[in-house]
Amino acid sequence: MHDTNYDRKNFNLDFFSGLHHSQDSKFCIFSILEEIGELDVTPHYRLGSFDYQLRSLDKSGNTIKGVLAKFRTSDLPHAGSPDGTERELGLEGSEGLIEKNHFVVKKDKCVIVFQRNGHAARVGRLSEYLTCYAGETIVFNPILQKDSFERLLDDDLKPVSLELSYATPTNPDLFPEDDWGKRMAMLSDMANGSRIRVALSADRRSSDHEKHSLSNRIKESIALLANERSTTVARVKLTDDVYDYPIDLIADRMTADEEVEMRGRYPVLDSMFSALQRAYSERKGDIDEIFGEPDRRLS
């Protein structure tokens, strides 16, 4: 018989860095989270088909920990067992199912470690929540593994091919900001398309050496598109004219697996936050190397 009461369970964690588009030099994502945490009741926003709310926000030094809660109030499942019995969940009219993502945010470089939960939300919902609250566009971009990040930034490595697959936004305001990505989105929109699949390659056999590689600007474009939630494929191959270096911007994101103490079916809150902090501490050296210099960022 399958036992659903675990003593400890592995959770997948992802790493992101926060960016904003505010012209105010004093604007700070960490301070926005701190401000929300001081409210008696945190706001809830309708994002897509569900309501979301920040909970359990707590600041300690240069760290804020919290929970992004997603509320499901329609199409709710039944409780049941393999013997064929099932029943409706006994919820009040104003209640719904809650799915959670736990996270910690570091003031330094605005790094966030975010618990992956397929039933809850992606980090993009946290971006949208904070954008709604602050009235300024806030995004959290995935942090690449150090080796992939170094190669993508290396001006001596030239792109020779790329593969992309992503859904195009229906709202023109959400088109990619770079010229190349925006033109692709506009082309798809004019053709009434819903998904773009692109494969580009340079002519490495050409007698014209300049045609042996793609424009270096394409590295920034693919990095920006890889940050979109709808992007499922983002690969680029670089070369130094001797060796090729393939980079998968989806698979090469910085991640971690950590054990968390469980109480029945649910993670213990303090144990989850400790796991998030532990994951950050173990990768802090790489994060410092990646973001140590302000000009070493692709977006």
XYZ file of C-alpha atoms in Angstrom:
299
model
C 0.000 0.000 0.000
C 1.355 3.415 -0.953
C 2.141 5.581 2.068
C 1.485 9.290 1.495
C 2.961 10.336 4.855
C 6.583 11.245 4.167
C 9.174 12.095 6.793
C 11.238 14.028 4.249
C 10.736 14.908 0.600
C 12.911 16.333 -2.177
C 11.853 19.647 -3.708
C 13.151 21.291 -6.891
C 14.303 24.896 -6.604
C 15.077 27.481 -9.291
C 17.238 30.616 -9.205
C 16.274 33.994 -10.673
C 17.462 37.590 -10.570
C 15.021 40.482 -10.337
C 14.963 43.425 -12.723
C 12.657 46.427 -13.047
C 12.004 49.059 -15.707
C 11.461 51.991 -13.353
C 13.217 55.282 -14.104
C 13.307 55.998 -10.364
C 16.853 55.340 -9.130
C 15.492 54.601 -5.648
C 13.071 51.899 -6.826
C 13.921 48.569 -5.174
C 12.148 45.203 -5.548
C 13.352 44.111 -2.114
C 11.809 47.234 -0.547
C 8.508 46.576 -2.348
C 8.355 43.089 -0.813
C 9.260 44.544 2.577
C 6.437 47.084 2.243
C 3.884 44.397 1.338
C 5.012 42.322 4.319
C 4.201 45.194 6.684
C 0.542 45.329 5.585
C -2.117 43.901 7.901
C -3.676 42.078 4.937
C -1.692 41.580 1.746
C -3.545 42.317 -1.516
C -4.780 39.588 -3.838
C -4.863 39.960 -7.619
C -6.611 38.095 -10.405
C -3.815 36.909 -12.694
C -5.009 34.767 -15.567
C -7.713 32.404 -14.276
C -6.765 32.437 -10.592
C -6.347 34.740 -7.613
C -2.877 35.107 -6.075
C -1.723 36.490 -2.739
C 1.606 36.864 -0.955
C 1.646 35.301 2.509
C 4.031 34.609 5.394
C 6.362 37.439 4.330
C 9.124 37.881 6.873
C 12.283 39.994 6.674
C 15.472 39.080 8.494
C 18.497 41.216 7.655
C 18.989 41.178 3.888
C 16.634 38.239 3.308
C 12.876 38.121 2.805
C 11.079 34.799 2.866
C 7.510 34.298 1.753
C 4.812 32.245 0.063
C 2.993 32.893 -3.206
C -0.484 31.389 -2.753
C -2.712 30.440 -5.692
C -6.452 30.023 -5.072
C -8.530 27.561 -7.073
C -12.269 28.133 -6.710
C -13.618 26.337 -9.793
C -13.214 22.907 -11.415
C -12.159 21.514 -8.052
C -11.229 17.829 -7.769
C -12.993 15.289 -5.559
C -11.402 13.405 -2.697
C -11.378 9.637 -3.179
C -9.565 6.341 -2.895
C -8.765 3.405 -5.241
C -11.730 1.420 -3.864
C -14.024 3.611 -5.959
C -15.331 5.956 -3.278
C -15.211 9.693 -3.793
C -16.727 12.788 -2.273
C -16.829 16.509 -2.727
C -14.377 18.585 -0.748
C -16.103 20.264 2.169
C -15.291 23.889 1.375
C -17.151 27.015 2.384
C -18.569 29.187 -0.386
C -15.742 31.725 -0.111
C -12.990 29.097 0.098
C -10.883 27.396 -2.550
C -7.913 25.107 -2.850
C -4.565 26.750 -2.086
C -1.388 25.823 -3.946
C 1.873 27.353 -2.742
C 5.315 28.344 -3.953
C 7.787 29.134 -1.174
C 10.664 31.520 -1.893
C 13.469 33.586 -0.420
C 14.703 36.880 -1.868
C 18.177 38.290 -1.246
C 18.682 42.052 -1.284
C 22.134 41.566 -2.797
C 21.631 41.366 -6.584
C 17.910 40.700 -5.938
C 18.390 36.935 -6.249
C 15.323 34.780 -5.624
C 15.296 31.056 -4.880
C 11.838 29.799 -5.862
C 10.257 26.431 -5.075
C 9.053 24.672 -8.207
C 5.453 23.439 -7.937
C 3.608 22.359 -11.069
C 0.249 22.700 -9.316
C 0.891 26.271 -8.194
C 2.623 29.024 -10.189
C 5.744 29.902 -12.093
C 7.900 32.800 -11.018
C 6.265 34.919 -13.726
C 3.139 35.159 -11.577
C 5.213 36.679 -8.782
C 6.525 39.193 -11.324
C 2.963 40.054 -12.351
C 1.817 40.323 -8.727
C 4.586 42.775 -7.833
C 4.008 44.692 -11.075
C 0.322 45.110 -10.144
C 1.237 46.328 -6.674
C 4.094 48.659 -7.602
C 2.765 49.986 -10.902
C 6.184 49.312 -12.453
C 7.225 46.386 -14.637
C 9.127 43.780 -12.602
C 10.598 40.578 -14.018
C 12.583 37.652 -12.624
C 15.061 36.203 -15.120
C 16.513 32.690 -14.800
C 20.150 32.502 -13.729
C 22.227 30.303 -16.016
C 24.829 27.839 -14.833
C 28.186 29.568 -14.574
C 29.827 27.796 -17.552
C 26.927 28.531 -19.908
C 26.711 32.126 -18.717
C 30.441 32.688 -19.265
C 30.256 31.287 -22.789
C 27.216 33.317 -23.729
C 28.982 36.519 -22.615
C 32.267 35.672 -24.315
C 32.637 38.011 -27.302
C 35.232 35.659 -28.786
C 32.602 32.915 -29.146
C 30.449 33.541 -32.206
C 26.931 32.121 -32.706
C 26.623 29.751 -35.656
C 23.130 28.331 -35.129
C 20.065 28.696 -32.949
C 16.752 26.964 -32.276
C 13.732 28.672 -30.741
C 10.153 27.674 -30.026
C 7.803 29.980 -28.169
C 4.188 31.120 -28.109
C 3.710 34.677 -29.305
C 1.796 37.045 -27.010
C -1.562 38.281 -28.283
C -1.042 41.661 -26.616
C 1.421 43.846 -28.612
C 2.504 45.489 -25.336
C 4.025 42.139 -24.369
C 6.076 41.685 -27.548
C 9.821 41.138 -26.910
C 11.746 44.363 -26.407
C 14.662 43.593 -28.726
C 14.246 44.483 -32.421
C 14.684 40.930 -33.698
C 12.199 39.367 -31.281
C 9.671 42.164 -31.832
C 9.792 41.755 -35.618
C 9.248 38.002 -35.311
C 6.259 38.588 -33.013
C 4.766 41.146 -35.421
C 5.178 38.722 -38.337
C 3.409 35.979 -36.385
C 0.635 38.378 -35.383
C 0.049 39.466 -38.998
C -0.174 35.798 -40.035
C -2.575 34.998 -37.166
C 0.005 32.564 -35.780
C 0.176 31.292 -32.216
C 3.671 29.798 -31.971
C 7.009 30.610 -33.556
C 9.550 27.906 -34.329
C 12.869 29.173 -35.644
C 16.026 27.408 -36.772
C 18.822 29.651 -38.048
C 22.304 28.666 -39.118
C 25.278 30.403 -40.664
C 26.916 29.258 -43.899
C 30.154 27.884 -42.490
C 31.325 26.697 -45.917
C 31.023 30.088 -47.560
C 34.110 31.650 -49.105
C 33.032 34.847 -47.340
C 34.352 34.467 -43.786
C 31.808 36.975 -42.424
C 29.030 34.509 -43.292
C 30.563 31.797 -41.098
C 28.664 33.100 -38.045
C 25.423 34.843 -37.134
C 25.316 38.362 -35.745
C 26.560 38.554 -32.162
C 23.396 40.499 -31.290
C 21.422 37.281 -31.630
C 22.891 36.068 -28.326
C 21.097 38.824 -26.435
C 17.851 38.198 -28.328
C 17.787 34.492 -27.545
C 18.670 35.185 -23.902
C 15.713 37.572 -23.604
C 13.320 35.133 -25.269
C 14.530 32.285 -23.044
C 13.176 34.251 -20.074
C 9.609 34.095 -21.397
C 7.331 31.515 -19.763
C 6.035 30.409 -23.159
C 9.505 29.506 -24.491
C 10.024 25.740 -24.631
C 13.170 25.580 -26.786
C 16.116 28.007 -26.665
C 19.390 26.570 -27.930
C 22.404 28.309 -29.418
C 25.675 26.901 -30.740
C 28.811 29.017 -30.364
C 32.245 28.538 -31.882
C 35.797 29.772 -31.496
C 36.573 28.498 -35.032
C 38.137 25.373 -33.523
C 35.509 23.901 -31.199
C 31.736 24.232 -31.000
C 29.968 24.952 -27.695
C 26.234 24.135 -27.602
C 24.195 25.938 -24.942
C 20.647 25.044 -23.921
C 19.239 28.107 -22.173
C 16.347 26.084 -20.740
C 18.249 23.022 -19.507
C 21.287 25.033 -18.327
C 19.413 27.137 -15.786
C 20.717 27.108 -12.213
C 18.643 24.702 -10.102
C 18.882 22.749 -6.852
C 17.251 19.787 -5.110
C 16.806 19.979 -1.350
C 15.229 17.723 1.267
C 12.424 19.214 3.345
C 10.787 17.868 6.476
C 7.143 16.912 5.946
C 4.222 16.946 8.322
C 1.782 14.526 6.754
C 1.265 15.693 3.167
C 2.604 19.202 3.720
C 6.110 20.667 4.032
C 7.093 22.185 7.371
C 7.377 25.927 6.734
C 10.633 26.486 8.640
C 12.205 23.428 7.006
C 11.237 24.680 3.537
C 12.709 28.130 4.150
C 15.881 26.534 5.551
C 16.192 24.454 2.370
C 15.828 27.559 0.198
C 18.489 29.363 2.236
C 20.775 26.331 2.108
C 20.486 26.137 -1.679
C 21.398 29.819 -1.981
C 24.391 29.466 0.345
C 25.732 26.509 -1.647
C 25.620 28.472 -4.917
C 26.471 31.932 -3.642
C 30.037 31.693 -4.938
C 28.879 31.069 -8.512
C 26.207 33.776 -8.226
C 28.785 36.310 -7.023
C 31.074 35.447 -9.943
C 28.237 35.742 -12.464
C 26.859 39.061 -11.197
C 29.970 40.490 -9.606
C 30.446 43.023 -12.382
C 27.453 45.229 -13.306
C 28.194 45.110 -17.036
C 28.204 41.320 -17.151
C 24.454 40.958 -17.588
C 22.587 40.133 -20.743
C 19.342 41.807 -19.737
